[in-house]
Amino acid sequence: MPRAVKEIHQSTGVLIECDPSIKAIILKIDKDSGHGYIVEDLDDETLVVKEPKLAELKLRLEKILERTQMLEKDEESDPENPG
Amino acid sequence: MSGNIRGFGYLESLPPVTFRRLYQQPATALAIFRRMLPNLAKTIVTTLLYNETPVTLGDLEALVRPESYREREDAFSKLRRLHIITENNLDVSLDPVFKKNFRLAGDHHSFGVPCNAEDKKKITVQFLDDYATRQFEAILHYMVGTHNEVKPSKGVITLLTKGGLMERYGAGSSATITKNGFSFLLQDGNPQIWALLIQYLEMSEELGMEQTDVLHFLLMLGSLELGQAYSVNTLTETQKLMLADLRDYGIVYQRKSSSDRFYPTRLATTLTSESGGLRSASASMSSAMAKDAEEGKGFIILETNYRVYAYTDSPLQIAVLNLFVKLSTRYPNLVSGRISRRSIQEAIKMGITADQVIDYLSAHAHPQMRKSLVTLPPTVVDQIRLWQIEGERMRTTTGFLFKDFHSTQEFEEVAKYAEELGVLKWKKPARRCMFVTRHEQIADWLKRRAQQQQPKKVAA
């Protein structure tokens, strides 16, 4: 069967493996920012993002999660040295 | 690895031209051979070295047991990337420049010319070790902001800020340590020095110094002998300029800047120790630092209840501990504190990994702790790792995505090859997509395969 000569595509990036819920948030961040992060959406739990953008993405993700999650009290107290 | 501190491996990404120029010096060719090649690659180089005619790839591959397939591919790929071998169809030979100069290795002025005239003041190895320790520790002390009688020079401070290990807000303010700086502090001695030198290499380019000259000198230092004086006169102008900077880092010693001789310190002579001997090289460094040996050998006690006792009064060690331990009490020769979820997660936020913490603790464990079968209490070690995972919402791997394979067969072949190399991270046959951690070998392989297949297609 004749076939157009096609190069195997290769791109640099960071593979992210996470829960589908986290991935949904990442998709939303990507969409809201005009698709600046994602290189390739692979499946429910995996995607590839641009490497230079990873730190920024993590930061935005943390911010969103902070709003949705109650911060638990830190169990810092030490029985021998209270306070 | 956290942060983006570049170490010795960074050299691999230099352009081919740089390598060709590097191989013009026997000392450099030898240093690259010793430090950058895996053992199998060394065997291949020595096999080719005194063969006047090229050797076929098949013959070379026959040297390796079939089951060591992965090592073989790794060795060849490294040799190709460093441009040490050249290939003509299936004939392999050494790069002529590399071959010529590697044969000269051993006795050549590029290994430094010893200064045999008696020095007025005898310089002992002990003196050099003290000097190197003082200079290098001054840099580390400066980074954590402790007061120390030796303050690093302006050049060092520029290097630290340029390299992103420290940061300066506003012109007049003093520099403060960055995330990268913290993970730098937790590294071993040799990677630390290389991280600084690689940064230096980049900066030297901006200053208009000849990059290959700089590299020649750095790689040559590794083949010099400790305690021997070397002549300054055979150095190039660039290299003479470098001496002043290397003095600041504690890598070489000169009594006066106008002196016509220099002494490499142990930091210099261990620079290109064989990669396998790295740990021991840095260990020999720390055991050589006699004063530190007592403290450095082990001063930390970690109990199963997460309490930490550290027998030290060194501000540097306390500052490093403070990165991941909540310190509560300080006595003249002891600090105590506790590792907690918060202290570990704060460390992780600064870019320190759980493994770095664990490595540091076990490297500096008190001799009393070493008496037990496992140095550190396993529960605490596991917990530290768990605390790290807990904070992570996702697992990330830097690498390369391959897609758009022509056929399922092609995809499977590449996937199999990647798996054998141990670089395959993720694949999805349904989409003919895969993610690998390193792509050079696969790209090479694809290219060679394409070449092999081309004539067949024409024939068919």
Coordinates of C-alpha atoms in Angstrom, one line a residue:
Chain A
M1 CA 0.0 0.0 0.0
P2 CA 1.5 3.3 -1.0
R3 CA 1.9 5.7 1.9
A4 CA 3.1 9.2 2.2
V5 CA 6.6 9.3 3.8
K6 CA 6.0 10.4 7.3
E7 CA 8.7 11.1 9.9
I8 CA 8.3 9.5 13.3
H9 CA 7.5 12.5 15.5
Q10 CA 9.7 13.2 18.5
S11 CA 9.2 15.9 21.0
T12 CA 10.7 16.9 24.3
G13 CA 8.6 17.2 27.4
V14 CA 7.6 16.0 30.8
L15 CA 5.5 13.0 31.2
I16 CA 2.9 13.5 34.0
E17 CA 1.2 10.5 35.6
C18 CA -1.6 11.5 38.0
D19 CA -5.1 10.8 39.1
P20 CA -7.9 11.6 36.6
S21 CA -9.1 14.3 39.0
I22 CA -5.8 16.0 39.0
K23 CA -5.6 15.6 35.2
A24 CA -9.0 17.3 34.8
I25 CA -7.6 20.3 36.7
I26 CA -4.5 20.4 34.5
L27 CA -6.7 20.3 31.4
K28 CA -8.7 23.2 32.7
I29 CA -5.6 25.2 33.5
D30 CA -4.3 24.5 30.0
K31 CA -7.6 25.6 28.4
D32 CA -7.9 28.8 30.5
S33 CA -4.4 29.8 29.5
G34 CA -4.9 29.4 25.8
H35 CA -3.3 25.9 25.6
G36 CA 0.2 26.9 26.8
Y37 CA 1.1 23.8 28.7
I38 CA 0.1 20.5 27.1
V39 CA 2.1 18.9 24.4
E40 CA 0.1 15.7 24.1
D41 CA -2.9 14.4 26.0
L42 CA -2.3 10.6 26.2
D43 CA -4.9 9.1 28.3
D44 CA -7.0 9.5 31.5
E45 CA -3.9 9.5 33.8
T46 CA -1.1 10.5 31.5
L47 CA -0.1 13.6 29.5
V48 CA 3.0 15.3 28.3
V49 CA 3.6 19.0 29.1
K50 CA 6.2 21.5 28.0
E51 CA 9.2 21.3 30.3
P52 CA 9.9 25.0 30.9
K53 CA 6.2 25.3 31.9
L54 CA 6.2 22.6 34.5
A55 CA 7.1 24.7 37.5
E56 CA 4.4 27.2 36.6
L57 CA 1.8 24.5 36.1
K58 CA 2.6 23.0 39.5
L59 CA 2.2 26.3 41.1
R60 CA -1.2 26.9 39.6
L61 CA -2.3 23.4 40.5
E62 CA -1.2 24.0 44.1
K63 CA -3.2 27.2 44.2
I64 CA -6.3 25.6 42.9
L65 CA -6.0 22.6 45.3
E66 CA -5.4 24.9 48.2
R67 CA -8.8 26.5 47.6
T68 CA -10.5 23.1 47.5
Q69 CA -8.9 21.4 50.3
M70 CA -9.0 22.1 54.0
L71 CA -5.5 22.3 55.4
E72 CA -5.2 19.9 58.2
K73 CA -3.6 21.0 61.5
D74 CA 0.0 20.0 61.6
E75 CA 0.8 17.3 64.1
E76 CA 3.9 19.2 65.0
S77 CA 3.5 19.0 68.8
D78 CA 6.2 17.1 70.5
P79 CA 5.2 15.3 73.8
E80 CA 8.5 16.1 75.4
N81 CA 8.7 19.7 74.3
P82 CA 5.2 21.1 74.1
G83 CA 5.0 24.3 72.2
Chain B
M1 CA 17.2 15.1 40.2
S2 CA 15.8 18.3 41.6
G3 CA 16.7 21.7 40.5
N4 CA 18.8 22.3 37.5
I5 CA 22.3 22.1 38.8
R6 CA 24.4 20.9 36.0
G7 CA 27.2 18.5 36.7
F8 CA 29.9 16.8 34.8
G9 CA 27.3 15.1 32.5
Y10 CA 26.6 18.5 31.0
L11 CA 29.9 18.2 29.0
E12 CA 28.3 15.5 26.9
S13 CA 26.1 18.1 25.3
L14 CA 28.9 20.2 23.9
P15 CA 29.1 20.5 20.1
P16 CA 31.3 18.0 18.1
V17 CA 33.7 20.8 17.2
T18 CA 34.5 21.4 20.8
F19 CA 35.3 17.7 21.3
R20 CA 37.6 17.6 18.3
R21 CA 39.5 20.5 19.7
L22 CA 39.5 18.9 23.1
Y23 CA 41.1 15.8 21.8
Q24 CA 44.1 17.8 20.5
Q25 CA 45.6 17.6 24.0
P26 CA 46.6 14.2 25.2
A27 CA 45.8 15.0 28.8
T28 CA 42.2 15.9 27.8
A29 CA 41.8 12.9 25.7
L30 CA 42.9 10.8 28.6
A31 CA 40.7 12.6 31.1
I32 CA 37.6 12.1 28.9
F33 CA 38.5 8.4 28.5
R34 CA 38.9 8.0 32.3
R35 CA 36.0 10.0 33.5
M36 CA 33.3 9.9 30.8
L37 CA 33.4 6.4 29.4
P38 CA 31.8 3.3 30.8
N39 CA 34.2 0.4 31.3
L40 CA 33.0 -1.4 28.2
A41 CA 33.6 1.6 26.0
K42 CA 37.1 1.8 27.4
T43 CA 37.7 -1.7 26.3
I44 CA 36.5 -0.9 22.8
V45 CA 38.8 2.2 22.7
T46 CA 41.9 0.2 23.8
T47 CA 41.0 -2.5 21.2
L48 CA 41.0 0.1 18.4
L49 CA 43.9 2.1 19.7
Y50 CA 46.8 0.2 18.0
N51 CA 44.8 -1.1 15.0
E52 CA 46.0 0.7 12.0
T53 CA 43.0 -0.4 9.9
P54 CA 39.3 -0.1 10.9
V55 CA 37.7 -2.9 12.7
T56 CA 34.2 -4.1 11.6
L57 CA 31.3 -3.4 13.9
G58 CA 30.5 -7.1 14.0
D59 CA 34.0 -8.0 15.3
L60 CA 33.7 -5.4 18.0
E61 CA 30.2 -6.6 19.0
A62 CA 31.5 -10.1 19.2
L63 CA 33.7 -9.0 22.1
V64 CA 30.6 -8.5 24.2
R65 CA 28.4 -11.3 25.5
P66 CA 25.0 -11.3 23.8
E67 CA 23.2 -10.9 27.2
S68 CA 25.1 -7.7 27.8
Y69 CA 23.3 -6.2 24.9
R70 CA 22.2 -3.1 26.9
E71 CA 25.8 -2.3 28.1
R72 CA 27.0 -2.7 24.5
E73 CA 24.5 -0.3 23.1
D74 CA 25.2 2.1 25.8
A75 CA 29.0 2.0 25.2
F76 CA 28.7 2.5 21.5
S77 CA 26.2 5.3 21.8
K78 CA 28.5 7.1 24.2
L79 CA 31.5 6.7 21.9
R80 CA 29.4 8.1 19.0
R81 CA 28.1 11.0 21.0
L82 CA 31.6 11.9 22.2
H83 CA 32.8 11.6 18.7
I84 CA 35.5 9.2 19.7
I85 CA 34.7 6.6 17.0
T86 CA 34.0 7.3 13.4
E87 CA 32.0 4.9 11.3
N88 CA 32.2 4.2 7.6
N89 CA 29.5 1.7 6.8
L90 CA 30.2 -1.1 9.2
D91 CA 33.9 -0.2 9.7
V92 CA 34.7 1.4 13.0
S93 CA 37.9 3.3 13.8
L94 CA 38.9 5.8 16.4
D95 CA 38.8 9.5 15.6
P96 CA 42.2 10.2 14.2
V97 CA 42.9 13.2 16.4
F98 CA 41.8 11.3 19.5
K99 CA 43.9 8.3 18.5
K100 CA 47.0 10.2 17.9
N101 CA 46.8 12.1 21.1
F102 CA 45.6 9.3 23.2
R103 CA 48.7 7.3 22.2
L104 CA 50.8 10.3 23.4
A105 CA 49.1 10.2 26.8
G106 CA 51.4 9.7 29.6
D107 CA 54.3 11.8 28.7
H108 CA 53.5 15.2 27.2
H109 CA 53.6 18.8 28.3
S110 CA 49.8 18.9 28.3
F111 CA 50.0 17.0 31.6
G112 CA 51.6 20.1 33.1
V113 CA 55.3 20.7 33.4
P114 CA 56.6 19.9 36.9
C115 CA 58.6 22.6 38.5
N116 CA 61.6 20.9 39.9
A117 CA 63.5 23.8 41.3
E118 CA 63.2 23.7 45.1
D119 CA 60.5 26.0 46.5
K120 CA 61.8 28.4 49.1
K121 CA 59.1 27.3 51.4
K122 CA 58.3 23.6 51.4
I123 CA 54.6 23.1 50.6
T124 CA 53.3 19.9 52.3
V125 CA 50.3 17.9 51.3
Q126 CA 48.8 18.6 54.7
F127 CA 49.1 22.3 54.0
L128 CA 47.4 21.9 50.6
D129 CA 44.6 20.0 52.1
D130 CA 44.0 22.6 54.8
Y131 CA 44.1 25.3 52.2
A132 CA 41.6 23.5 49.9
T133 CA 39.3 22.9 52.8
R134 CA 39.5 26.4 54.1
Q135 CA 38.7 27.9 50.7
F136 CA 36.0 25.6 49.7
E137 CA 34.3 25.6 53.1
A138 CA 34.4 29.4 53.0
I139 CA 32.1 29.2 49.9
L140 CA 29.7 26.8 51.6
H141 CA 29.7 28.9 54.8
Y142 CA 29.0 32.0 52.8
M143 CA 26.1 30.2 51.1
V144 CA 24.4 29.3 54.4
G145 CA 25.1 32.8 55.7
T146 CA 27.3 31.8 58.7
H147 CA 30.1 34.0 59.8
N148 CA 33.5 32.7 58.8
E149 CA 36.9 34.3 59.0
V150 CA 37.6 33.6 55.3
K151 CA 35.2 35.4 53.0
P152 CA 34.9 34.2 49.4
S153 CA 36.1 36.6 46.8
K154 CA 33.9 38.7 44.6
G155 CA 34.5 36.3 41.7
V156 CA 33.1 33.4 43.7
I157 CA 30.0 35.4 44.7
T158 CA 29.4 36.4 41.1
L159 CA 29.7 32.7 40.1
L160 CA 27.2 31.7 42.8
T161 CA 24.7 34.3 41.8
K162 CA 25.1 33.6 38.1
G163 CA 24.7 29.9 38.6
G164 CA 21.4 30.5 40.4
L165 CA 22.7 29.0 43.7
M166 CA 22.3 32.4 45.3
E167 CA 20.1 35.4 44.5
R168 CA 20.5 39.0 45.1
Y169 CA 17.5 41.3 45.5
G170 CA 18.5 44.8 44.6
A171 CA 22.0 46.0 43.9
G172 CA 23.2 46.8 47.5
S173 CA 21.6 43.9 49.3
S174 CA 23.5 40.7 50.2
A175 CA 22.9 37.5 48.4
T176 CA 20.6 34.8 49.8
I177 CA 20.6 31.1 49.0
T178 CA 18.2 29.7 46.4
K179 CA 16.4 26.3 46.1
N180 CA 19.2 25.2 43.8
G181 CA 21.7 26.3 46.4
F182 CA 20.1 24.1 49.0
S183 CA 20.2 21.0 46.9
F184 CA 23.8 21.9 46.0
L185 CA 24.7 21.9 49.7
L186 CA 23.5 18.4 50.1
Q187 CA 25.6 17.0 47.3
D188 CA 28.9 15.3 47.6
G189 CA 32.1 17.2 47.3
N190 CA 33.1 16.2 43.7
P191 CA 29.7 16.9 42.1
Q192 CA 29.7 20.3 44.0
I193 CA 33.1 21.2 42.5
W194 CA 32.0 20.2 39.0
A195 CA 28.8 22.2 39.3
L196 CA 30.8 25.2 40.1
L197 CA 33.3 24.6 37.3
I198 CA 30.6 24.0 34.7
Q199 CA 29.2 27.3 35.7
Y200 CA 32.6 28.8 35.5
L201 CA 33.0 27.4 32.0
E202 CA 29.8 29.1 30.9
M203 CA 30.8 32.4 32.4
S204 CA 34.3 32.2 30.9
E205 CA 32.6 32.2 27.5
E206 CA 30.8 35.4 28.3
L207 CA 34.1 36.9 29.4
G208 CA 35.6 36.1 26.0
M209 CA 37.9 33.3 27.3
E210 CA 38.5 30.4 24.9
Q211 CA 36.2 27.6 26.1
T212 CA 38.4 24.8 25.0
D213 CA 41.4 26.4 26.7
V214 CA 39.4 26.4 29.9
L215 CA 38.3 22.8 29.5
H216 CA 41.8 21.6 28.7
F217 CA 43.0 23.1 31.9
L218 CA 40.2 21.7 34.1
L219 CA 40.6 18.2 32.6
M220 CA 44.4 18.4 32.9
L221 CA 44.2 19.3 36.6
G222 CA 42.8 15.8 37.2
S223 CA 46.0 14.1 36.0
L224 CA 48.4 16.2 38.1
E225 CA 50.1 14.9 41.2
L226 CA 49.3 16.1 44.6
G227 CA 52.1 17.8 46.4
Q228 CA 54.0 18.5 43.1
A229 CA 54.6 22.1 41.9
Y230 CA 53.8 22.8 38.3
S231 CA 55.2 25.6 36.1
V232 CA 53.0 28.4 35.2
N233 CA 55.1 29.3 32.1
T234 CA 53.7 26.6 29.8
L235 CA 50.1 27.7 30.4
T236 CA 48.2 29.8 27.9
E237 CA 47.2 33.4 28.8
T238 CA 43.6 32.2 29.4
Q239 CA 44.8 29.5 31.7
K240 CA 47.0 32.0 33.6
L241 CA 43.9 34.1 34.2
M242 CA 42.1 31.0 35.4
L243 CA 44.6 30.3 38.1
A244 CA 43.4 33.3 40.1
D245 CA 39.8 32.0 40.1
L246 CA 40.8 28.4 40.8
R247 CA 42.8 29.7 43.8
D248 CA 39.6 31.2 45.2
Y249 CA 37.8 27.9 44.9
G250 CA 40.7 26.1 46.7
I251 CA 41.5 24.0 43.6
V252 CA 45.0 25.3 43.1
Y253 CA 47.4 27.0 45.5
Q254 CA 49.9 29.7 44.7
R255 CA 51.8 31.6 47.3
K256 CA 51.6 34.9 45.3
S257 CA 49.7 35.7 42.2
S258 CA 53.1 36.5 40.5
S259 CA 54.5 33.1 41.5
D260 CA 55.8 31.1 38.6
R261 CA 54.5 27.8 40.0
F262 CA 51.2 26.4 41.2
Y263 CA 50.2 23.4 43.3
P264 CA 47.1 21.4 42.5
T265 CA 45.1 20.6 45.7
R266 CA 43.3 17.4 46.3
L267 CA 40.1 19.0 44.9
A268 CA 42.0 19.3 41.6
T269 CA 43.6 15.9 41.5
T270 CA 40.4 14.0 42.2
L271 CA 38.5 16.0 39.5
T272 CA 38.6 13.3 36.8
S273 CA 38.9 10.2 39.0
E274 CA 37.2 7.3 37.4
S275 CA 33.5 7.6 37.7
G276 CA 33.4 4.3 39.7
G277 CA 35.8 5.7 42.2
L278 CA 33.8 8.9 42.7
R279 CA 32.5 8.1 46.1
S280 CA 35.9 7.0 47.3
A281 CA 37.4 10.1 45.8
S282 CA 35.2 12.3 47.9
A283 CA 35.7 10.0 50.8
S284 CA 39.4 10.3 50.5
M285 CA 38.9 14.0 50.4
S286 CA 36.9 14.1 53.6
S287 CA 39.3 11.7 55.4
A288 CA 42.1 13.9 54.3
M289 CA 40.4 16.8 55.9
A290 CA 41.7 15.6 59.2
K291 CA 39.9 18.0 61.4
D292 CA 36.6 17.4 59.7
A293 CA 37.1 13.7 59.6
E294 CA 36.2 13.4 63.3
E295 CA 33.0 15.3 62.8
G296 CA 32.5 14.5 59.1
K297 CA 32.7 10.8 59.7
G298 CA 29.5 10.7 61.6
F299 CA 27.9 12.9 64.1
I300 CA 24.2 12.3 63.6
I301 CA 22.0 10.1 65.7
L302 CA 18.5 9.4 64.5
E303 CA 16.1 7.6 66.7
T304 CA 13.0 5.7 65.9
N305 CA 10.9 8.4 67.5
Y306 CA 12.2 10.9 64.8
R307 CA 14.5 12.7 67.2
V308 CA 17.8 13.8 65.9
Y309 CA 20.9 14.5 67.9
A310 CA 23.9 15.9 66.1
Y311 CA 27.3 16.1 67.8
T312 CA 28.6 19.2 66.1
D313 CA 29.3 22.9 66.7
S314 CA 30.0 23.6 63.0
P315 CA 27.7 26.4 61.8
L316 CA 27.7 24.8 58.3
Q317 CA 26.5 21.4 59.5
I318 CA 23.9 23.0 61.7
A319 CA 22.7 25.1 58.9
V320 CA 22.4 22.1 56.6
L321 CA 20.6 20.1 59.2
N322 CA 18.3 23.0 59.8
L323 CA 17.1 22.5 56.2
F324 CA 15.1 19.4 57.1
V325 CA 15.2 19.0 60.9
K326 CA 13.2 21.2 63.3
L327 CA 16.0 22.0 65.7
S328 CA 15.0 22.8 69.2
T329 CA 18.0 22.8 71.6
R330 CA 21.6 23.7 71.2
Y331 CA 24.4 22.8 73.5
P332 CA 28.1 23.7 73.1
N333 CA 28.8 20.4 71.2
L334 CA 25.3 19.1 70.4
V335 CA 22.2 20.2 68.7
S336 CA 18.9 18.2 68.9
G337 CA 15.7 18.4 67.1
R338 CA 13.1 16.4 65.4
I339 CA 12.2 15.3 61.9
S340 CA 8.5 15.9 61.3
R341 CA 6.1 15.9 58.4
R342 CA 6.3 19.7 58.2
S343 CA 10.1 19.9 58.4
I344 CA 10.4 17.4 55.6
Q345 CA 7.8 19.0 53.4
E346 CA 9.3 22.4 53.9
A347 CA 12.6 20.9 52.7
I348 CA 10.9 19.4 49.7
K349 CA 9.4 22.8 48.9
M350 CA 12.9 24.1 48.8
G351 CA 13.8 21.5 46.1
I352 CA 15.4 18.9 48.4
T353 CA 14.4 15.3 47.8
A354 CA 13.7 12.7 50.4
D355 CA 16.6 10.7 49.0
Q356 CA 19.0 13.5 49.5
V357 CA 17.9 13.8 53.1
I358 CA 18.3 10.1 53.6
D359 CA 21.6 10.0 51.9
Y360 CA 22.9 12.9 54.0
L361 CA 21.7 11.3 57.2
S362 CA 23.3 7.9 56.4
A363 CA 26.5 9.5 55.1
H364 CA 26.9 11.3 58.4
A365 CA 25.5 8.7 60.8
H366 CA 27.3 8.4 64.1
P367 CA 29.6 5.4 64.5
Q368 CA 27.2 4.1 67.2
M369 CA 24.4 4.0 64.6
R370 CA 26.6 2.1 62.2
K371 CA 26.9 -0.8 64.7
S372 CA 23.4 -1.9 63.9
L373 CA 22.6 -3.9 60.7
V374 CA 20.8 -1.0 59.1
T375 CA 22.2 2.4 59.8
L376 CA 19.1 4.4 59.9
P377 CA 15.8 3.3 61.5
P378 CA 13.8 1.9 58.6
T379 CA 10.5 3.3 59.9
V380 CA 11.9 6.8 59.8
V381 CA 13.4 6.3 56.3
D382 CA 10.1 5.0 55.0
Q383 CA 8.2 7.8 56.6
I384 CA 10.5 10.4 55.0
R385 CA 9.8 8.9 51.6
L386 CA 6.1 8.7 52.3
W387 CA 6.0 12.3 53.3
Q388 CA 7.5 13.2 50.0
I389 CA 5.0 11.2 48.0
E390 CA 2.2 12.7 50.0
G391 CA 3.0 16.1 48.8
E392 CA 3.2 15.1 45.2
R393 CA 0.1 15.3 43.2
M394 CA 1.7 13.8 40.2
R395 CA 4.7 11.9 39.1
T396 CA 6.8 13.7 36.5
T397 CA 9.5 12.3 34.2
T398 CA 11.5 14.5 31.8
G399 CA 12.1 12.9 28.5
F400 CA 10.9 12.4 24.9
L401 CA 7.7 11.5 23.3
F402 CA 7.8 9.4 20.2
K403 CA 4.7 9.1 18.0
D404 CA 3.4 8.7 14.5
F405 CA 5.0 5.3 13.9
H406 CA 4.4 3.9 10.4
S407 CA 3.2 0.6 11.5
T408 CA 2.4 -1.4 14.6
Q409 CA 5.4 -3.6 13.8
E410 CA 7.8 -0.6 13.8
F411 CA 6.3 0.6 17.0
E412 CA 6.8 -2.7 18.7
E413 CA 10.4 -3.0 17.5
V414 CA 11.3 0.4 18.8
A415 CA 9.4 -0.2 22.1
K416 CA 11.3 -3.4 22.5
Y417 CA 14.6 -1.7 21.9
A418 CA 13.8 1.1 24.3
E419 CA 12.8 -1.4 26.9
E420 CA 16.0 -3.3 26.5
L421 CA 17.9 -0.1 26.9
G422 CA 15.9 0.6 30.1
V423 CA 14.8 4.0 28.8
L424 CA 11.1 3.2 28.2
K425 CA 8.9 4.9 30.7
W426 CA 5.4 4.6 29.2
K427 CA 3.8 3.2 26.0
K428 CA 0.4 2.8 24.5
P429 CA 0.3 0.5 21.6
A430 CA -3.3 1.5 20.7
R431 CA -2.0 5.0 19.9
R432 CA 1.5 4.0 18.8
C433 CA 2.9 6.4 21.3
M434 CA 5.8 6.0 23.8
F435 CA 7.7 8.1 26.2
V436 CA 11.4 7.5 26.8
T437 CA 13.9 9.1 29.2
R438 CA 16.7 9.3 26.7
H439 CA 16.4 9.5 23.0
E440 CA 19.9 9.7 21.5
Q441 CA 20.3 5.9 21.3
I442 CA 16.9 5.4 19.8
A443 CA 17.3 8.2 17.3
D444 CA 20.7 6.6 16.3
W445 CA 19.2 3.2 16.0
L446 CA 16.3 4.5 13.8
K447 CA 18.7 6.3 11.6
R448 CA 20.9 3.3 11.1
R449 CA 17.9 1.0 10.6
A450 CA 16.6 3.4 7.9
Q451 CA 19.9 3.3 6.1
Q452 CA 20.0 -0.5 6.2
Q453 CA 16.5 -0.7 4.9
Q454 CA 16.7 1.8 2.1
P455 CA 18.7 -0.3 -0.4
K456 CA 16.4 -3.2 0.3
K457 CA 13.4 -1.2 -0.7
V458 CA 15.0 -0.2 -4.0
A459 CA 15.8 -3.8 -4.7
A460 CA 12.3 -4.9 -4.0

